GROMACS .gro file of C-alpha atoms in nm:
model
  279
    1MET     CA    1   7.423  11.713  12.033
    2THR     CA    2   7.218  11.813  11.730
    3ARG     CA    3   7.418  11.860  11.411
    4GLN     CA    4   7.350  12.186  11.232
    5ALA     CA    5   7.255  12.171  10.866
    6ARG     CA    6   7.556  12.245  10.648
    7SER     CA    7   7.397  12.268  10.307
    8ALA     CA    8   7.077  12.251  10.109
    9PRO     CA    9   6.886  11.919  10.110
   10LEU     CA   10   6.974  11.656   9.857
   11PRO     CA   11   6.731  11.569   9.578
   12ALA     CA   12   6.450  11.349   9.705
   13GLU     CA   13   6.518  11.063   9.466
   14ASP     CA   14   6.458  10.701   9.562
   15PRO     CA   15   6.806  10.547   9.556
   16GLU     CA   16   6.883  10.193   9.463
   17ARG     CA   17   7.024   9.972   9.735
   18ASP     CA   18   7.355  10.083   9.886
   19THR     CA   19   7.661  10.009   9.678
   20THR     CA   20   7.924   9.835   9.885
   21GLY     CA   21   8.268   9.693   9.828
   22PRO     CA   22   8.553   9.808   9.603
   23ARG     CA   23   8.323   9.974   9.347
   24SER     CA   24   8.181  10.201   9.616
   25LEU     CA   25   8.531  10.292   9.732
   26THR     CA   26   8.642  10.363   9.376
   27ARG     CA   27   8.343  10.591   9.320
   28LEU     CA   28   8.410  10.769   9.649
   29LEU     CA   29   8.769  10.843   9.550
   30GLY     CA   30   8.654  10.937   9.202
   31LEU     CA   31   8.412  11.191   9.348
   32PHE     CA   32   8.686  11.368   9.539
   33ASP     CA   33   8.918  11.350   9.240
   34VAL     CA   34   8.685  11.517   8.991
   35LEU     CA   35   8.545  11.771   9.238
   36SER     CA   36   8.893  11.879   9.339
   37LEU     CA   37   8.948  11.998   8.982
   38THR     CA   38   8.656  12.242   8.970
   39GLN     CA   39   8.581  12.555   9.170
   40ASN     CA   40   8.214  12.581   9.070
   41GLY     CA   41   8.120  12.225   9.155
   42MET     CA   42   7.931  11.968   8.948
   43SER     CA   43   7.569  11.863   8.927
   44LEU     CA   44   7.449  11.510   8.996
   45ALA     CA   45   7.403  11.457   8.622
   46GLU     CA   46   7.756  11.579   8.549
   47LEU     CA   47   7.904  11.355   8.818
   48SER     CA   48   7.706  11.060   8.686
   49ALA     CA   49   7.834  11.116   8.332
   50THR     CA   50   8.193  11.181   8.439
   51LEU     CA   51   8.217  10.880   8.669
   52ALA     CA   52   7.999  10.653   8.452
   53ALA     CA   53   7.789  10.572   8.758
   54PRO     CA   54   7.410  10.567   8.811
   55LYS     CA   55   7.267  10.875   8.979
   56SER     CA   56   7.096  10.665   9.244
   57SER     CA   57   7.422  10.493   9.338
   58LEU     CA   58   7.602  10.826   9.359
   59LEU     CA   59   7.331  10.963   9.588
   60ASN     CA   60   7.409  10.687   9.838
   61LEU     CA   61   7.763  10.824   9.854
   62LEU     CA   62   7.676  11.191   9.836
   63ARG     CA   63   7.423  11.205  10.121
   64PRO     CA   64   7.658  11.108  10.408
   65LEU     CA   65   7.944  11.313  10.260
   66VAL     CA   66   7.724  11.623  10.260
   67ALA     CA   67   7.591  11.549  10.609
   68GLU     CA   68   7.945  11.525  10.748
   69GLY     CA   69   8.072  11.834  10.566
   70TYR     CA   70   8.303  11.654  10.323
   71LEU     CA   71   8.097  11.795  10.038
   72ILE     CA   72   7.874  12.101  10.005
   73HIS     CA   73   7.547  12.079   9.811
   74SER     CA   74   7.411  12.414   9.700
   75GLU     CA   75   7.205  12.532   9.403
   76GLY     CA   76   7.215  12.189   9.246
   77SER     CA   77   7.593  12.150   9.254
   78TYR     CA   78   7.835  11.958   9.473
   79ARG     CA   79   8.165  12.108   9.584
   80ILE     CA   80   8.452  12.011   9.811
   81GLY     CA   81   8.357  12.083  10.173
   82PRO     CA   82   8.547  12.200  10.482
   83SER     CA   83   8.586  11.855  10.635
   84ILE     CA   84   8.785  11.717  10.341
   85ILE     CA   85   8.997  12.032  10.334
   86ARG     CA   86   9.083  11.985  10.702
   87LEU     CA   87   9.159  11.618  10.640
   88SER     CA   88   9.382  11.707  10.345
   89ALA     CA   89   9.573  11.958  10.557
   90SER     CA   90   9.630  11.695  10.825
   91VAL     CA   91   9.754  11.443  10.569
   92MET     CA   92   9.991  11.696  10.415
   93SER     CA   93  10.131  11.799  10.753
   94ALA     CA   94  10.212  11.435  10.824
   95TRP     CA   95  10.351  11.382  10.473
   96ASN     CA   96  10.688  11.555  10.497
   97PHE     CA   97  10.787  11.625  10.139
   98PRO     CA   98  11.145  11.743  10.208
   99LYS     CA   99  11.204  11.439  10.427
  100MET     CA  100  11.086  11.213  10.145
  101ILE     CA  101  11.317  11.379   9.892
  102ARG     CA  102  11.620  11.403  10.121
  103PRO     CA  103  11.756  11.049  10.046
  104PHE     CA  104  11.782  11.145   9.679
  105MET     CA  105  11.957  11.468   9.775
  106GLU     CA  106  12.205  11.276   9.990
  107GLU     CA  107  12.275  11.036   9.705
  108LEU     CA  108  12.334  11.332   9.474
  109VAL     CA  109  12.588  11.477   9.717
  110GLU     CA  110  12.761  11.139   9.741
  111ARG     CA  111  12.779  11.096   9.364
  112THR     CA  112  12.863  11.454   9.266
  113GLY     CA  113  13.046  11.587   9.569
  114GLU     CA  114  12.851  11.913   9.544
  115THR     CA  115  12.585  12.092   9.748
  116VAL     CA  116  12.225  11.993   9.668
  117LEU     CA  117  11.919  12.213   9.722
  118LEU     CA  118  11.546  12.148   9.702
  119GLY     CA  119  11.364  12.441   9.544
  120VAL     CA  120  10.993  12.520   9.519
  121LEU     CA  121  10.799  12.785   9.331
  122ASN     CA  122  10.640  13.062   9.537
  123ARG     CA  123  10.383  13.202   9.296
  124GLU     CA  124  10.274  13.488   9.520
  125ALA     CA  125  10.630  13.615   9.562
  126GLU     CA  126  10.724  13.518   9.203
  127ALA     CA  127  11.035  13.357   9.346
  128VAL     CA  128  11.210  13.028   9.409
  129ALA     CA  129  11.250  12.928   9.773
  130PHE     CA  130  11.512  12.675   9.881
  131VAL     CA  131  11.345  12.462  10.148
  132GLU     CA  132  11.599  12.184  10.204
  133LEU     CA  133  11.979  12.156  10.179
  134VAL     CA  134  12.248  11.889  10.190
  135ASN     CA  135  12.595  12.041  10.198
  136SER     CA  136  12.895  11.931   9.995
  137PRO     CA  137  13.178  11.771  10.197
  138HIS     CA  138  13.430  11.994  10.015
  139PRO     CA  139  13.583  12.276  10.221
  140VAL     CA  140  13.526  12.500   9.918
  141ARG     CA  141  13.156  12.476   9.844
  142LEU     CA  142  12.844  12.677   9.775
  143GLN     CA  143  12.672  12.804  10.090
  144VAL     CA  144  12.298  12.870  10.057
  145PRO     CA  145  12.097  12.883  10.382
  146VAL     CA  146  11.763  12.703  10.393
  147GLY     CA  147  11.491  12.962  10.343
  148THR     CA  148  11.684  13.161  10.084
  149VAL     CA  149  11.450  13.319   9.827
  150ARG     CA  150  11.553  13.440   9.482
  151PRO     CA  151  11.346  13.609   9.210
  152LEU     CA  152  11.260  13.366   8.933
  153TYR     CA  153  11.443  13.573   8.671
  154ALA     CA  154  11.762  13.584   8.880
  155SER     CA  155  11.822  13.210   8.926
  156PRO     CA  156  11.866  12.913   8.690
  157THR     CA  157  11.651  12.718   8.936
  158GLY     CA  158  11.384  12.984   8.889
  159TRP     CA  159  11.412  12.950   8.512
  160LEU     CA  160  11.351  12.577   8.537
  161LEU     CA  161  11.052  12.608   8.772
  162LEU     CA  162  10.909  12.877   8.548
  163ALA     CA  163  10.971  12.666   8.238
  164PHE     CA  164  10.761  12.383   8.380
  165ALA     CA  165  10.491  12.604   8.535
  166ASP     CA  166  10.158  12.635   8.358
  167LYS     CA  167  10.171  12.849   8.046
  168GLY     CA  168   9.928  13.109   8.179
  169PHE     CA  169  10.142  13.184   8.483
  170ARG     CA  170  10.463  13.176   8.280
  171ASP     CA  171  10.337  13.413   8.011
  172ALA     CA  172  10.188  13.656   8.263
  173TYR     CA  173  10.512  13.660   8.460
  174MET     CA  174  10.733  13.719   8.157
  175ALA     CA  175  10.505  13.998   8.035
  176SER     CA  176  10.514  14.190   8.363
  177VAL     CA  177  10.844  14.106   8.534
  178GLN     CA  178  11.078  14.392   8.620
  179PHE     CA  179  11.446  14.313   8.672
  180LYS     CA  180  11.503  14.478   9.008
  181ILE     CA  181  11.835  14.296   9.052
  182LYS     CA  182  12.106  14.395   8.806
  183MET     CA  183  12.169  14.101   8.576
  184PRO     CA  184  12.477  14.019   8.367
  185ALA     CA  185  12.484  14.137   8.009
  186GLY     CA  186  12.275  13.912   7.788
  187ILE     CA  187  12.025  13.810   8.057
  188ALA     CA  188  11.690  13.957   7.953
  189ARG     CA  189  11.334  13.849   7.878
  190ALA     CA  190  11.423  13.712   7.536
  191SER     CA  191  11.722  13.510   7.655
  192ILE     CA  192  11.531  13.366   7.951
  193THR     CA  193  11.242  13.273   7.722
  194ARG     CA  194  11.484  13.089   7.490
  195GLU     CA  195  11.644  12.916   7.787
  196MET     CA  196  11.306  12.799   7.916
  197ALA     CA  197  11.221  12.646   7.578
  198LYS     CA  198  11.554  12.463   7.585
  199ILE     CA  199  11.489  12.342   7.940
  200ARG     CA  200  11.149  12.199   7.846
  201THR     CA  201  11.307  12.015   7.554
  202GLU     CA  202  11.608  11.876   7.744
  203GLY     CA  203  11.445  11.826   8.084
  204VAL     CA  204  11.739  11.983   8.266
  205CYS     CA  205  11.901  12.324   8.315
  206SER     CA  206  12.274  12.387   8.351
  207SER     CA  207  12.473  12.705   8.391
  208ILE     CA  208  12.828  12.821   8.453
  209ASP     CA  209  12.906  13.175   8.566
  210THR     CA  210  12.541  13.270   8.497
  211PRO     CA  211  12.401  13.470   8.658
  212ILE     CA  212  12.664  13.452   8.937
  213ALA     CA  213  13.032  13.448   8.837
  214GLY     CA  214  13.224  13.151   8.971
  215VAL     CA  215  12.918  12.933   9.033
  216GLY     CA  216  12.805  12.631   8.834
  217SER     CA  217  12.473  12.454   8.869
  218VAL     CA  218  12.259  12.176   8.724
  219ILE     CA  219  11.886  12.162   8.794
  220ALA     CA  220  11.616  11.906   8.713
  221PRO     CA  221  11.241  11.901   8.786
  222VAL     CA  222  11.053  11.679   9.030
  223PHE     CA  223  10.704  11.589   8.903
  224ASP     CA  224  10.395  11.456   9.077
  225GLY     CA  225  10.178  11.174   8.944
  226ASN     CA  226   9.991  11.412   8.714
  227GLY     CA  227  10.308  11.538   8.549
  228GLU     CA  228  10.303  11.871   8.733
  229CYS     CA  229  10.640  12.012   8.837
  230ILE     CA  230  10.625  12.053   9.215
  231ALA     CA  231  10.992  12.111   9.299
  232SER     CA  232  11.347  12.111   9.167
  233LEU     CA  233  11.674  11.945   9.260
  234THR     CA  234  11.971  12.178   9.222
  235VAL     CA  235  12.334  12.071   9.235
  236ALA     CA  236  12.560  12.374   9.272
  237GLY     CA  237  12.924  12.452   9.342
  238PRO     CA  238  13.241  12.618   9.213
  239ALA     CA  239  13.226  12.669   8.836
  240ASP     CA  240  13.566  12.508   8.772
  241ARG     CA  241  13.448  12.170   8.898
  242PHE     CA  242  13.136  12.190   8.682
  243ARG     CA  243  13.333  12.265   8.366
  244LYS     CA  244  13.512  11.931   8.398
  245ASP     CA  245  13.210  11.707   8.451
  246MET     CA  246  12.906  11.885   8.309
  247ASP     CA  247  12.774  11.596   8.097
  248LEU     CA  248  12.798  11.352   8.387
  249LEU     CA  249  12.641  11.601   8.626
  250ARG     CA  250  12.346  11.662   8.394
  251ALA     CA  251  12.282  11.290   8.353
  252THR     CA  252  12.312  11.224   8.726
  253VAL     CA  253  12.079  11.504   8.833
  254LYS     CA  254  11.818  11.402   8.574
  255GLU     CA  255  11.837  11.042   8.696
  256LEU     CA  256  11.788  11.127   9.063
  257ALA     CA  257  11.511  11.379   8.992
  258ALA     CA  258  11.328  11.116   8.785
  259ARG     CA  259  11.359  10.864   9.067
  260ALA     CA  260  11.232  11.120   9.317
  261SER     CA  261  10.938  11.193   9.086
  262GLY     CA  262  10.852  10.824   9.081
  263VAL     CA  263  10.835  10.809   9.460
  264VAL     CA  264  10.633  11.130   9.487
  265GLY     CA  265  10.388  11.014   9.221
  266ALA     CA  266  10.339  10.678   9.393
  267VAL     CA  267  10.272  10.829   9.735
  268GLN     CA  268  10.077  11.141   9.639
  269PRO     CA  269   9.966  11.135   9.273
  270SER     CA  270   9.811  11.483   9.286
  271MET     CA  271   9.947  11.696   9.566
  272PRO     CA  272   9.869  12.061   9.635
  273PRO     CA  273  10.141  12.321   9.595
  274ILE     CA  274  10.418  12.287   9.851
  275SER     CA  275  10.446  12.572  10.096
  276SER     CA  276  10.764  12.772  10.060
  277ARG     CA  277  10.713  12.955  10.386
  278THR     CA  278  10.989  12.904  10.635
  279GLY     CA  279  10.854  13.090  10.933
   0.00000   0.00000   0.00000
């Protein structure tokens, strides 16, 4: 079967001999790494300068990648192609993020006795979605079904995810958000902004009776290998139990979130945003 052309021809330069071995593999991974960070693509000269590799050696890698659809070559620039996007989707479907984090959630329940939730940021909905849950063994405990979604402004978990989101998204959200859910007195743009600054400094968020009376919570971020916050671990339960042990709870949640971050960073240093869709 004849393969249809997927892009414009590559430059007709005489390449050096094929580069083989670990250096070739490193350059291949480097290509995908740098091209994944740009929407407009990069020229051969830009790739050569960025990767500190000869143009002729890069051409030996680029030609088969373009032919197989892993890269697109158009108007002198190279961009990520459909084949690598399909491959990435397959890898991510096999890499079950909640399953990877669940052991840390179970340890948190064992050490704190409280319910633990895994939260992710849904940028389109401007909300936090809870995608995994391990219940407290206590008969009196917080009940939050998996799939629950809360506006960012209406949840301490949302405050933390917003605090560690990129500044552009955070500023745009705070400038335009409308409080459609009635909030307790004192919860407004200014107070949430101050709380987010505190969260970024301390690396953890804790609340009692705010914004929901009778509920206490402690939340810490989970980072990927690039230092991007991709999720949160929330320990939540009756406020009275949190008043007694807040310092210990904060330290414990920070510890487990840091350990989870280490595992995530080792397995997937730069992962795409986690889907918060539940159906």
